């Protein structure tokens, strides 16, 4: 191993192609004396003179002729390995990605992302994982490639990038008083409410804001996810909150209506997270950008096109 120096292969390739110390030195931007010293070292390592004097020229030995093709191939492979990659062609990509999508983004993400991937990269397979906020090591361990949604807790190594903020609106069935009449704080508080919480919590930011007005609301049930809440709201009995952009497709598909909640509520922050080892990976970068495009609110998409 003491004799293993990959620079020797590059020098040997130049020497065997040119049969000249001077020309090999010029090719590698070094001096002729330095190349002579390298040739002496190669002779010791290979136990062969490699190039010998024949009149005013140098000619290769039989051993040098045997090595010429193999050395040239190895040097070419090394250069290809270290050469920066060009632009990725998604059409030729064949790999799988595991995506953990939060409940708030699933209805707006999965179908259009599958359609876009099928169109751009038919060799790519997507595996959607259920939301698991307590599992912060999945990205680090490689069980999940990308996480997208409302990301509150992550591993310290994780890269988190904010995509956009979504405002919260109320959702009700057609004909509900909060849809057909003017919405006041009192009327909103008096309605029957569904709370969305994986942990079954009935109270949240809405209750904090109502308390500032001296109001409380009646939460008739808690449900674990947005889809369940929207399906329950179809009965016409209760109302629920939902992110305006991320819930738009499901609200329209279920023929529901939205209304403005008369309270200053915090926005729903949607982010993208991944482990830094994937930052420079071409395929991973392509999928991250595709997710950004699919999830972006219409105004952001238009702005992105204008910037380009």
PDB file of C-alpha atoms in Angstrom:
ATOM      1  CA  UNK A   1       0.000   0.000   0.000  1.00  0.00           C
ATOM      2  CA  UNK A   2       2.937   2.380   0.473  1.00  0.00           C
ATOM      3  CA  UNK A   3       3.401   2.347  -3.296  1.00  0.00           C
ATOM      4  CA  UNK A   4      -0.291   3.095  -3.996  1.00  0.00           C
ATOM      5  CA  UNK A   5      -0.428   6.603  -5.445  1.00  0.00           C
ATOM      6  CA  UNK A   6      -3.161   7.252  -7.967  1.00  0.00           C
ATOM      7  CA  UNK A   7      -1.177  10.182  -9.392  1.00  0.00           C
ATOM      8  CA  UNK A   8       1.306   7.610 -10.643  1.00  0.00           C
ATOM      9  CA  UNK A   9      -1.377   6.138 -12.896  1.00  0.00           C
ATOM     10  CA  UNK A  10      -2.030   9.540 -14.478  1.00  0.00           C
ATOM     11  CA  UNK A  11       1.682  10.080 -15.036  1.00  0.00           C
ATOM     12  CA  UNK A  12       2.152   6.569 -16.409  1.00  0.00           C
ATOM     13  CA  UNK A  13      -0.755   7.084 -18.819  1.00  0.00           C
ATOM     14  CA  UNK A  14       0.839  10.288 -20.144  1.00  0.00           C
ATOM     15  CA  UNK A  15       4.257   8.668 -20.457  1.00  0.00           C
ATOM     16  CA  UNK A  16       2.946   5.613 -22.295  1.00  0.00           C
ATOM     17  CA  UNK A  17       0.869   7.711 -24.696  1.00  0.00           C
ATOM     18  CA  UNK A  18       3.647  10.160 -25.577  1.00  0.00           C
ATOM     19  CA  UNK A  19       6.769   7.975 -25.145  1.00  0.00           C
ATOM     20  CA  UNK A  20       8.385  11.205 -23.988  1.00  0.00           C
ATOM     21  CA  UNK A  21       9.245  12.664 -20.585  1.00  0.00           C
ATOM     22  CA  UNK A  22       9.073  16.215 -21.973  1.00  0.00           C
ATOM     23  CA  UNK A  23       5.690  15.795 -23.684  1.00  0.00           C
ATOM     24  CA  UNK A  24       4.224  13.982 -20.678  1.00  0.00           C
ATOM     25  CA  UNK A  25       5.397  16.852 -18.456  1.00  0.00           C
ATOM     26  CA  UNK A  26       3.739  19.397 -20.744  1.00  0.00           C
ATOM     27  CA  UNK A  27       0.483  17.441 -20.754  1.00  0.00           C
ATOM     28  CA  UNK A  28       0.366  17.362 -16.962  1.00  0.00           C
ATOM     29  CA  UNK A  29       1.599  20.948 -16.522  1.00  0.00           C
ATOM     30  CA  UNK A  30       4.725  19.954 -14.635  1.00  0.00           C
ATOM     31  CA  UNK A  31       8.480  20.176 -15.289  1.00  0.00           C
ATOM     32  CA  UNK A  32      10.584  17.663 -17.179  1.00  0.00           C
ATOM     33  CA  UNK A  33      12.841  16.997 -14.113  1.00  0.00           C
ATOM     34  CA  UNK A  34       9.732  16.294 -11.998  1.00  0.00           C
ATOM     35  CA  UNK A  35       8.430  13.890 -14.629  1.00  0.00           C
ATOM     36  CA  UNK A  36      11.834  12.175 -14.774  1.00  0.00           C
ATOM     37  CA  UNK A  37      11.638  11.605 -11.021  1.00  0.00           C
ATOM     38  CA  UNK A  38       8.124  10.201 -11.424  1.00  0.00           C
ATOM     39  CA  UNK A  39       9.347   7.833 -14.159  1.00  0.00           C
ATOM     40  CA  UNK A  40      12.145   6.647 -11.849  1.00  0.00           C
ATOM     41  CA  UNK A  41       9.555   5.967  -9.142  1.00  0.00           C
ATOM     42  CA  UNK A  42       7.339   4.059 -11.573  1.00  0.00           C
ATOM     43  CA  UNK A  43      10.303   1.923 -12.582  1.00  0.00           C
ATOM     44  CA  UNK A  44      10.905   1.002  -8.936  1.00  0.00           C
ATOM     45  CA  UNK A  45       7.246   0.270  -8.240  1.00  0.00           C
ATOM     46  CA  UNK A  46       6.758  -1.872 -11.369  1.00  0.00           C
ATOM     47  CA  UNK A  47      10.276  -3.304 -11.418  1.00  0.00           C
ATOM     48  CA  UNK A  48      10.554  -2.521 -15.127  1.00  0.00           C
ATOM     49  CA  UNK A  49      12.319   0.292 -17.075  1.00  0.00           C
ATOM     50  CA  UNK A  50       9.057   1.002 -18.989  1.00  0.00           C
ATOM     51  CA  UNK A  51      10.680   3.464 -21.445  1.00  0.00           C
ATOM     52  CA  UNK A  52      14.225   2.873 -22.723  1.00  0.00           C
ATOM     53  CA  UNK A  53      16.509   4.925 -24.937  1.00  0.00           C
ATOM     54  CA  UNK A  54      16.619   4.028 -28.648  1.00  0.00           C
ATOM     55  CA  UNK A  55      18.763   6.637 -30.346  1.00  0.00           C
ATOM     56  CA  UNK A  56      17.227  10.024 -29.577  1.00  0.00           C
ATOM     57  CA  UNK A  57      13.843   8.569 -28.675  1.00  0.00           C
ATOM     58  CA  UNK A  58      12.317   6.501 -25.879  1.00  0.00           C
ATOM     59  CA  UNK A  59      10.550   3.260 -26.723  1.00  0.00           C
ATOM     60  CA  UNK A  60       8.196   1.205 -24.486  1.00  0.00           C
ATOM     61  CA  UNK A  61       9.231  -2.126 -23.066  1.00  0.00           C
ATOM     62  CA  UNK A  62       6.978  -5.196 -23.535  1.00  0.00           C
ATOM     63  CA  UNK A  63       5.686  -4.628 -19.985  1.00  0.00           C
ATOM     64  CA  UNK A  64       4.813  -1.027 -20.847  1.00  0.00           C
ATOM     65  CA  UNK A  65       2.920  -2.148 -23.933  1.00  0.00           C
ATOM     66  CA  UNK A  66       0.928  -4.612 -21.776  1.00  0.00           C
ATOM     67  CA  UNK A  67       0.012  -1.827 -19.352  1.00  0.00           C
ATOM     68  CA  UNK A  68      -0.871   0.869 -21.880  1.00  0.00           C
ATOM     69  CA  UNK A  69      -4.519  -0.072 -22.491  1.00  0.00           C
ATOM     70  CA  UNK A  70      -5.330  -0.977 -18.881  1.00  0.00           C
ATOM     71  CA  UNK A  71      -3.787   2.211 -17.500  1.00  0.00           C
ATOM     72  CA  UNK A  72      -5.580   4.379 -20.044  1.00  0.00           C
ATOM     73  CA  UNK A  73      -8.905   2.710 -19.176  1.00  0.00           C
ATOM     74  CA  UNK A  74      -8.389   3.166 -15.423  1.00  0.00           C
ATOM     75  CA  UNK A  75      -7.472   6.826 -15.777  1.00  0.00           C
ATOM     76  CA  UNK A  76     -10.509   7.435 -17.985  1.00  0.00           C
ATOM     77  CA  UNK A  77     -12.799   5.748 -15.462  1.00  0.00           C
ATOM     78  CA  UNK A  78     -11.295   7.846 -12.675  1.00  0.00           C
ATOM     79  CA  UNK A  79     -11.891  11.058 -14.582  1.00  0.00           C
ATOM     80  CA  UNK A  80     -15.499  10.031 -15.290  1.00  0.00           C
ATOM     81  CA  UNK A  81     -16.033   9.232 -11.619  1.00  0.00           C
ATOM     82  CA  UNK A  82     -14.775  12.616 -10.428  1.00  0.00           C
ATOM     83  CA  UNK A  83     -16.347  14.695 -13.204  1.00  0.00           C
ATOM     84  CA  UNK A  84     -19.275  16.853 -11.990  1.00  0.00           C
ATOM     85  CA  UNK A  85     -22.594  15.416 -13.069  1.00  0.00           C
ATOM     86  CA  UNK A  86     -24.623  17.229 -15.664  1.00  0.00           C
ATOM     87  CA  UNK A  87     -28.335  17.952 -15.470  1.00  0.00           C
ATOM     88  CA  UNK A  88     -30.565  15.070 -14.436  1.00  0.00           C
ATOM     89  CA  UNK A  89     -32.974  13.581 -16.965  1.00  0.00           C
ATOM     90  CA  UNK A  90     -35.961  12.405 -14.865  1.00  0.00           C
ATOM     91  CA  UNK A  91     -37.147  10.201 -17.739  1.00  0.00           C
ATOM     92  CA  UNK A  92     -34.181   7.895 -17.146  1.00  0.00           C
ATOM     93  CA  UNK A  93     -34.475   7.841 -13.339  1.00  0.00           C
ATOM     94  CA  UNK A  94     -35.233   4.417 -11.839  1.00  0.00           C
ATOM     95  CA  UNK A  95     -35.521   4.490  -8.051  1.00  0.00           C
ATOM     96  CA  UNK A  96     -37.944   4.621  -5.144  1.00  0.00           C
ATOM     97  CA  UNK A  97     -38.623   7.446  -2.694  1.00  0.00           C
ATOM     98  CA  UNK A  98     -40.324   7.265   0.701  1.00  0.00           C
ATOM     99  CA  UNK A  99     -42.360  10.391   1.458  1.00  0.00           C
ATOM    100  CA  UNK A 100     -43.901  11.150   4.824  1.00  0.00           C
ATOM    101  CA  UNK A 101     -46.803  13.514   4.178  1.00  0.00           C
ATOM    102  CA  UNK A 102     -48.702  15.242   6.950  1.00  0.00           C
ATOM    103  CA  UNK A 103     -52.476  15.023   7.077  1.00  0.00           C
ATOM    104  CA  UNK A 104     -52.899  18.655   6.069  1.00  0.00           C
ATOM    105  CA  UNK A 105     -51.014  18.207   2.779  1.00  0.00           C
ATOM    106  CA  UNK A 106     -52.031  14.712   1.717  1.00  0.00           C
ATOM    107  CA  UNK A 107     -55.228  15.597  -0.134  1.00  0.00           C
ATOM    108  CA  UNK A 108     -53.508  18.353  -2.110  1.00  0.00           C
ATOM    109  CA  UNK A 109     -50.233  16.512  -2.712  1.00  0.00           C
ATOM    110  CA  UNK A 110     -50.643  12.826  -3.459  1.00  0.00           C
ATOM    111  CA  UNK A 111     -52.800  12.778  -6.612  1.00  0.00           C
ATOM    112  CA  UNK A 112     -51.079  15.653  -8.488  1.00  0.00           C
ATOM    113  CA  UNK A 113     -47.623  14.447  -7.460  1.00  0.00           C
ATOM    114  CA  UNK A 114     -48.341  10.942  -8.729  1.00  0.00           C
ATOM    115  CA  UNK A 115     -49.571  12.409 -12.010  1.00  0.00           C
ATOM    116  CA  UNK A 116     -46.487  14.610 -12.398  1.00  0.00           C
ATOM    117  CA  UNK A 117     -44.079  11.778 -11.560  1.00  0.00           C
ATOM    118  CA  UNK A 118     -45.833   9.421 -13.934  1.00  0.00           C
ATOM    119  CA  UNK A 119     -45.477  11.994 -16.708  1.00  0.00           C
ATOM    120  CA  UNK A 120     -41.874  13.075 -16.042  1.00  0.00           C
ATOM    121  CA  UNK A 121     -40.242   9.981 -14.515  1.00  0.00           C
ATOM    122  CA  UNK A 122     -42.188   6.748 -15.153  1.00  0.00           C
ATOM    123  CA  UNK A 123     -39.365   4.717 -13.594  1.00  0.00           C
ATOM    124  CA  UNK A 124     -39.844   6.335 -10.175  1.00  0.00           C
ATOM    125  CA  UNK A 125     -41.949   4.670  -7.440  1.00  0.00           C
ATOM    126  CA  UNK A 126     -43.313   6.680  -4.511  1.00  0.00           C
ATOM    127  CA  UNK A 127     -44.021   5.167  -1.089  1.00  0.00           C
ATOM    128  CA  UNK A 128     -46.174   7.433   1.081  1.00  0.00           C
ATOM    129  CA  UNK A 129     -45.667   6.942   4.805  1.00  0.00           C
ATOM    130  CA  UNK A 130     -48.168   7.961   7.501  1.00  0.00           C
ATOM    131  CA  UNK A 131     -47.525  11.084   9.541  1.00  0.00           C
ATOM    132  CA  UNK A 132     -45.505  10.335  12.685  1.00  0.00           C
ATOM    133  CA  UNK A 133     -44.292  13.575  14.336  1.00  0.00           C
ATOM    134  CA  UNK A 134     -42.734  11.702  17.236  1.00  0.00           C
ATOM    135  CA  UNK A 135     -40.432   9.715  14.919  1.00  0.00           C
ATOM    136  CA  UNK A 136     -37.736  12.340  14.341  1.00  0.00           C
ATOM    137  CA  UNK A 137     -35.017   9.852  13.331  1.00  0.00           C
ATOM    138  CA  UNK A 138     -36.650   8.484  10.156  1.00  0.00           C
ATOM    139  CA  UNK A 139     -34.927  10.963   7.831  1.00  0.00           C
ATOM    140  CA  UNK A 140     -31.553  10.425   9.487  1.00  0.00           C
ATOM    141  CA  UNK A 141     -31.920   6.630   9.358  1.00  0.00           C
ATOM    142  CA  UNK A 142     -32.982   6.633   5.704  1.00  0.00           C
ATOM    143  CA  UNK A 143     -36.444   5.143   6.324  1.00  0.00           C
ATOM    144  CA  UNK A 144     -37.961   8.334   4.917  1.00  0.00           C
ATOM    145  CA  UNK A 145     -36.432  10.408   2.101  1.00  0.00           C
ATOM    146  CA  UNK A 146     -38.614  13.523   2.316  1.00  0.00           C
ATOM    147  CA  UNK A 147     -41.057  14.826   4.894  1.00  0.00           C
ATOM    148  CA  UNK A 148     -43.621  17.448   3.954  1.00  0.00           C
ATOM    149  CA  UNK A 149     -46.269  19.114   6.086  1.00  0.00           C
ATOM    150  CA  UNK A 150     -46.463  20.983   9.374  1.00  0.00           C
ATOM    151  CA  UNK A 151     -43.088  20.064  10.880  1.00  0.00           C
ATOM    152  CA  UNK A 152     -42.749  20.975  14.546  1.00  0.00           C
ATOM    153  CA  UNK A 153     -40.017  18.617  15.737  1.00  0.00           C
ATOM    154  CA  UNK A 154     -37.047  17.236  13.820  1.00  0.00           C
ATOM    155  CA  UNK A 155     -33.664  15.670  14.377  1.00  0.00           C
ATOM    156  CA  UNK A 156     -31.009  18.414  14.855  1.00  0.00           C
ATOM    157  CA  UNK A 157     -29.267  17.286  11.640  1.00  0.00           C
ATOM    158  CA  UNK A 158     -32.372  17.689   9.489  1.00  0.00           C
ATOM    159  CA  UNK A 159     -32.658  20.391   6.843  1.00  0.00           C
ATOM    160  CA  UNK A 160     -36.058  22.126   7.049  1.00  0.00           C
ATOM    161  CA  UNK A 161     -37.225  24.541   4.353  1.00  0.00           C
ATOM    162  CA  UNK A 162     -40.415  26.584   4.636  1.00  0.00           C
ATOM    163  CA  UNK A 163     -42.624  26.310   1.561  1.00  0.00           C
ATOM    164  CA  UNK A 164     -45.485  28.670   2.365  1.00  0.00           C
ATOM    165  CA  UNK A 165     -47.992  29.704   5.012  1.00  0.00           C
ATOM    166  CA  UNK A 166     -51.675  28.822   4.675  1.00  0.00           C
ATOM    167  CA  UNK A 167     -54.504  30.694   6.383  1.00  0.00           C
ATOM    168  CA  UNK A 168     -57.247  28.902   8.322  1.00  0.00           C
ATOM    169  CA  UNK A 169     -60.890  29.099   7.225  1.00  0.00           C
ATOM    170  CA  UNK A 170     -64.092  27.547   8.505  1.00  0.00           C
ATOM    171  CA  UNK A 171     -65.825  24.724   6.624  1.00  0.00           C
ATOM    172  CA  UNK A 172     -69.529  23.906   6.734  1.00  0.00           C
ATOM    173  CA  UNK A 173     -72.189  22.157   4.679  1.00  0.00           C
ATOM    174  CA  UNK A 174     -74.199  24.176   2.120  1.00  0.00           C
ATOM    175  CA  UNK A 175     -77.044  25.987   3.818  1.00  0.00           C
ATOM    176  CA  UNK A 176     -75.370  26.175   7.218  1.00  0.00           C
ATOM    177  CA  UNK A 177     -76.058  29.568   8.893  1.00  0.00           C
ATOM    178  CA  UNK A 178     -72.352  30.432   8.985  1.00  0.00           C
ATOM    179  CA  UNK A 179     -72.286  30.086   5.189  1.00  0.00           C
ATOM    180  CA  UNK A 180     -75.502  31.910   4.388  1.00  0.00           C
ATOM    181  CA  UNK A 181     -75.395  34.630   7.067  1.00  0.00           C
ATOM    182  CA  UNK A 182     -72.882  37.169   8.323  1.00  0.00           C
ATOM    183  CA  UNK A 183     -70.308  35.486  10.579  1.00  0.00           C
ATOM    184  CA  UNK A 184     -69.717  37.175  13.934  1.00  0.00           C
ATOM    185  CA  UNK A 185     -67.634  36.005  16.867  1.00  0.00           C
ATOM    186  CA  UNK A 186     -70.822  35.242  18.819  1.00  0.00           C
ATOM    187  CA  UNK A 187     -72.378  33.201  15.993  1.00  0.00           C
ATOM    188  CA  UNK A 188     -69.148  31.367  15.357  1.00  0.00           C
ATOM    189  CA  UNK A 189     -68.722  30.489  19.036  1.00  0.00           C
ATOM    190  CA  UNK A 190     -72.323  29.256  19.260  1.00  0.00           C
ATOM    191  CA  UNK A 191     -71.918  26.718  16.444  1.00  0.00           C
ATOM    192  CA  UNK A 192     -71.222  23.009  17.021  1.00  0.00           C
ATOM    193  CA  UNK A 193     -67.526  22.447  16.373  1.00  0.00           C
ATOM    194  CA  UNK A 194     -65.291  19.567  15.364  1.00  0.00           C
ATOM    195  CA  UNK A 195     -61.695  19.782  16.615  1.00  0.00           C
ATOM    196  CA  UNK A 196     -58.913  18.106  14.618  1.00  0.00           C
ATOM    197  CA  UNK A 197     -56.225  16.526  16.805  1.00  0.00           C
ATOM    198  CA  UNK A 198     -54.264  13.275  16.584  1.00  0.00           C
ATOM    199  CA  UNK A 199     -54.082  13.317  20.388  1.00  0.00           C
ATOM    200  CA  UNK A 200     -57.763  14.051  20.940  1.00  0.00           C
ATOM    201  CA  UNK A 201     -57.245  17.590  22.230  1.00  0.00           C
ATOM    202  CA  UNK A 202     -60.369  19.739  22.069  1.00  0.00           C
ATOM    203  CA  UNK A 203     -58.719  23.093  22.795  1.00  0.00           C
ATOM    204  CA  UNK A 204     -56.339  25.047  20.578  1.00  0.00           C
ATOM    205  CA  UNK A 205     -55.610  28.476  19.085  1.00  0.00           C
ATOM    206  CA  UNK A 206     -59.284  29.034  18.229  1.00  0.00           C
ATOM    207  CA  UNK A 207     -60.241  28.691  21.900  1.00  0.00           C
ATOM    208  CA  UNK A 208     -57.424  31.020  22.938  1.00  0.00           C
ATOM    209  CA  UNK A 209     -58.689  33.725  20.569  1.00  0.00           C
ATOM    210  CA  UNK A 210     -62.325  33.230  21.597  1.00  0.00           C
ATOM    211  CA  UNK A 211     -61.308  33.614  25.252  1.00  0.00           C
ATOM    212  CA  UNK A 212     -60.018  37.109  24.452  1.00  0.00           C
ATOM    213  CA  UNK A 213     -63.619  37.946  23.473  1.00  0.00           C
ATOM    214  CA  UNK A 214     -65.013  36.283  26.580  1.00  0.00           C
ATOM    215  CA  UNK A 215     -66.404  33.408  24.507  1.00  0.00           C
ATOM    216  CA  UNK A 216     -66.144  29.635  24.535  1.00  0.00           C
ATOM    217  CA  UNK A 217     -67.229  27.129  21.919  1.00  0.00           C
ATOM    218  CA  UNK A 218     -68.869  23.735  22.130  1.00  0.00           C
ATOM    219  CA  UNK A 219     -66.637  21.022  20.679  1.00  0.00           C
ATOM    220  CA  UNK A 220     -68.969  18.134  19.965  1.00  0.00           C
ATOM    221  CA  UNK A 221     -66.192  15.760  18.846  1.00  0.00           C
ATOM    222  CA  UNK A 222     -62.506  15.449  18.096  1.00  0.00           C
ATOM    223  CA  UNK A 223     -61.261  13.635  15.001  1.00  0.00           C
ATOM    224  CA  UNK A 224     -57.686  12.594  14.174  1.00  0.00           C
ATOM    225  CA  UNK A 225     -57.350  14.095  10.697  1.00  0.00           C
ATOM    226  CA  UNK A 226     -58.703  16.653   8.258  1.00  0.00           C
ATOM    227  CA  UNK A 227     -60.305  14.106   5.921  1.00  0.00           C
ATOM    228  CA  UNK A 228     -62.427  12.662   8.745  1.00  0.00           C
ATOM    229  CA  UNK A 229     -63.475  16.142   9.833  1.00  0.00           C
ATOM    230  CA  UNK A 230     -64.586  17.152   6.338  1.00  0.00           C
ATOM    231  CA  UNK A 231     -66.576  13.960   5.888  1.00  0.00           C
ATOM    232  CA  UNK A 232     -68.310  14.570   9.231  1.00  0.00           C
ATOM    233  CA  UNK A 233     -69.106  18.173   8.341  1.00  0.00           C
ATOM    234  CA  UNK A 234     -71.173  16.953   5.374  1.00  0.00           C
ATOM    235  CA  UNK A 235     -73.949  16.017   7.815  1.00  0.00           C
ATOM    236  CA  UNK A 236     -74.640  19.738   8.275  1.00  0.00           C
ATOM    237  CA  UNK A 237     -74.548  19.554  12.080  1.00  0.00           C
ATOM    238  CA  UNK A 238     -71.062  20.910  12.794  1.00  0.00           C
ATOM    239  CA  UNK A 239     -68.274  23.041  11.386  1.00  0.00           C
ATOM    240  CA  UNK A 240     -64.497  22.592  11.377  1.00  0.00           C
ATOM    241  CA  UNK A 241     -61.366  24.604  10.559  1.00  0.00           C
ATOM    242  CA  UNK A 242     -59.221  23.816   7.528  1.00  0.00           C
ATOM    243  CA  UNK A 243     -56.234  25.314   5.689  1.00  0.00           C
ATOM    244  CA  UNK A 244     -57.625  27.378   2.817  1.00  0.00           C
ATOM    245  CA  UNK A 245     -55.240  26.244   0.057  1.00  0.00           C
ATOM    246  CA  UNK A 246     -54.434  22.729   1.230  1.00  0.00           C
ATOM    247  CA  UNK A 247     -58.061  21.900   1.918  1.00  0.00           C
ATOM    248  CA  UNK A 248     -59.484  23.419  -1.258  1.00  0.00           C
ATOM    249  CA  UNK A 249     -59.574  20.248  -3.375  1.00  0.00           C
ATOM    250  CA  UNK A 250     -61.217  18.114  -0.675  1.00  0.00           C
ATOM    251  CA  UNK A 251     -63.717  20.850   0.197  1.00  0.00           C
ATOM    252  CA  UNK A 252     -64.746  21.159  -3.453  1.00  0.00           C
ATOM    253  CA  UNK A 253     -64.891  17.385  -3.982  1.00  0.00           C
ATOM    254  CA  UNK A 254     -67.229  16.999  -0.978  1.00  0.00           C
ATOM    255  CA  UNK A 255     -69.398  19.958  -2.080  1.00  0.00           C
ATOM    256  CA  UNK A 256     -68.717  21.850   1.135  1.00  0.00           C
ATOM    257  CA  UNK A 257     -68.462  25.603   1.687  1.00  0.00           C
ATOM    258  CA  UNK A 258     -65.919  27.795   3.406  1.00  0.00           C
ATOM    259  CA  UNK A 259     -66.341  30.950   5.464  1.00  0.00           C
ATOM    260  CA  UNK A 260     -64.002  33.431   7.094  1.00  0.00           C
ATOM    261  CA  UNK A 261     -63.402  32.843  10.796  1.00  0.00           C
ATOM    262  CA  UNK A 262     -63.706  36.241  12.537  1.00  0.00           C
ATOM    263  CA  UNK A 263     -60.568  35.679  14.609  1.00  0.00           C
ATOM    264  CA  UNK A 264     -56.861  36.409  13.986  1.00  0.00           C
ATOM    265  CA  UNK A 265     -55.575  32.816  13.800  1.00  0.00           C
ATOM    266  CA  UNK A 266     -51.947  31.750  13.265  1.00  0.00           C
ATOM    267  CA  UNK A 267     -51.108  30.471   9.798  1.00  0.00           C
ATOM    268  CA  UNK A 268     -50.445  26.826   9.006  1.00  0.00           C
ATOM    269  CA  UNK A 269     -46.753  26.668   8.059  1.00  0.00           C
ATOM    270  CA  UNK A 270     -45.973  24.019   5.449  1.00  0.00           C
ATOM    271  CA  UNK A 271     -42.344  22.878   5.232  1.00  0.00           C
ATOM    272  CA  UNK A 272     -40.129  20.372   3.471  1.00  0.00           C
ATOM    273  CA  UNK A 273     -37.525  18.372   5.421  1.00  0.00           C
ATOM    274  CA  UNK A 274     -34.718  16.011   4.420  1.00  0.00           C
ATOM    275  CA  UNK A 275     -31.355  14.749   5.655  1.00  0.00           C
ATOM    276  CA  UNK A 276     -28.336  16.778   4.430  1.00  0.00           C
ATOM    277  CA  UNK A 277     -26.779  13.708   2.786  1.00  0.00           C
ATOM    278  CA  UNK A 278     -29.479  14.027   0.085  1.00  0.00           C
ATOM    279  CA  UNK A 279     -29.085  17.764  -0.542  1.00  0.00           C
ATOM    280  CA  UNK A 280     -26.823  17.415  -3.607  1.00  0.00           C
ATOM    281  CA  UNK A 281     -28.410  14.220  -4.968  1.00  0.00           C
ATOM    282  CA  UNK A 282     -29.884  14.979  -8.394  1.00  0.00           C
ATOM    283  CA  UNK A 283     -32.916  12.709  -8.119  1.00  0.00           C
ATOM    284  CA  UNK A 284     -33.750  13.874  -4.613  1.00  0.00           C
ATOM    285  CA  UNK A 285     -33.379  17.525  -5.650  1.00  0.00           C
ATOM    286  CA  UNK A 286     -35.696  16.952  -8.635  1.00  0.00           C
ATOM    287  CA  UNK A 287     -38.383  15.433  -6.388  1.00  0.00           C
ATOM    288  CA  UNK A 288     -38.083  18.256  -3.835  1.00  0.00           C
ATOM    289  CA  UNK A 289     -38.604  20.842  -6.555  1.00  0.00           C
ATOM    290  CA  UNK A 290     -41.541  18.885  -7.967  1.00  0.00           C
ATOM    291  CA  UNK A 291     -43.213  18.796  -4.538  1.00  0.00           C
ATOM    292  CA  UNK A 292     -42.681  22.556  -4.193  1.00  0.00           C
ATOM    293  CA  UNK A 293     -44.330  23.135  -7.563  1.00  0.00           C
ATOM    294  CA  UNK A 294     -47.277  20.825  -6.879  1.00  0.00           C
ATOM    295  CA  UNK A 295     -48.026  22.306  -3.449  1.00  0.00           C
ATOM    296  CA  UNK A 296     -47.396  25.973  -4.211  1.00  0.00           C
ATOM    297  CA  UNK A 297     -50.457  28.240  -3.977  1.00  0.00           C
ATOM    298  CA  UNK A 298     -51.505  29.601  -7.400  1.00  0.00           C
ATOM    299  CA  UNK A 299     -50.053  33.058  -6.685  1.00  0.00           C
ATOM    300  CA  UNK A 300     -46.658  31.541  -5.860  1.00  0.00           C
ATOM    301  CA  UNK A 301     -46.661  29.437  -9.017  1.00  0.00           C
ATOM    302  CA  UNK A 302     -47.258  32.509 -11.128  1.00  0.00           C
ATOM    303  CA  UNK A 303     -44.468  34.367  -9.335  1.00  0.00           C
ATOM    304  CA  UNK A 304     -42.069  31.496  -9.907  1.00  0.00           C
ATOM    305  CA  UNK A 305     -42.799  31.485 -13.631  1.00  0.00           C
ATOM    306  CA  UNK A 306     -42.255  35.231 -13.844  1.00  0.00           C
ATOM    307  CA  UNK A 307     -38.916  34.983 -12.021  1.00  0.00           C
ATOM    308  CA  UNK A 308     -37.728  32.379 -14.475  1.00  0.00           C
TER     309      UNK A 308
END
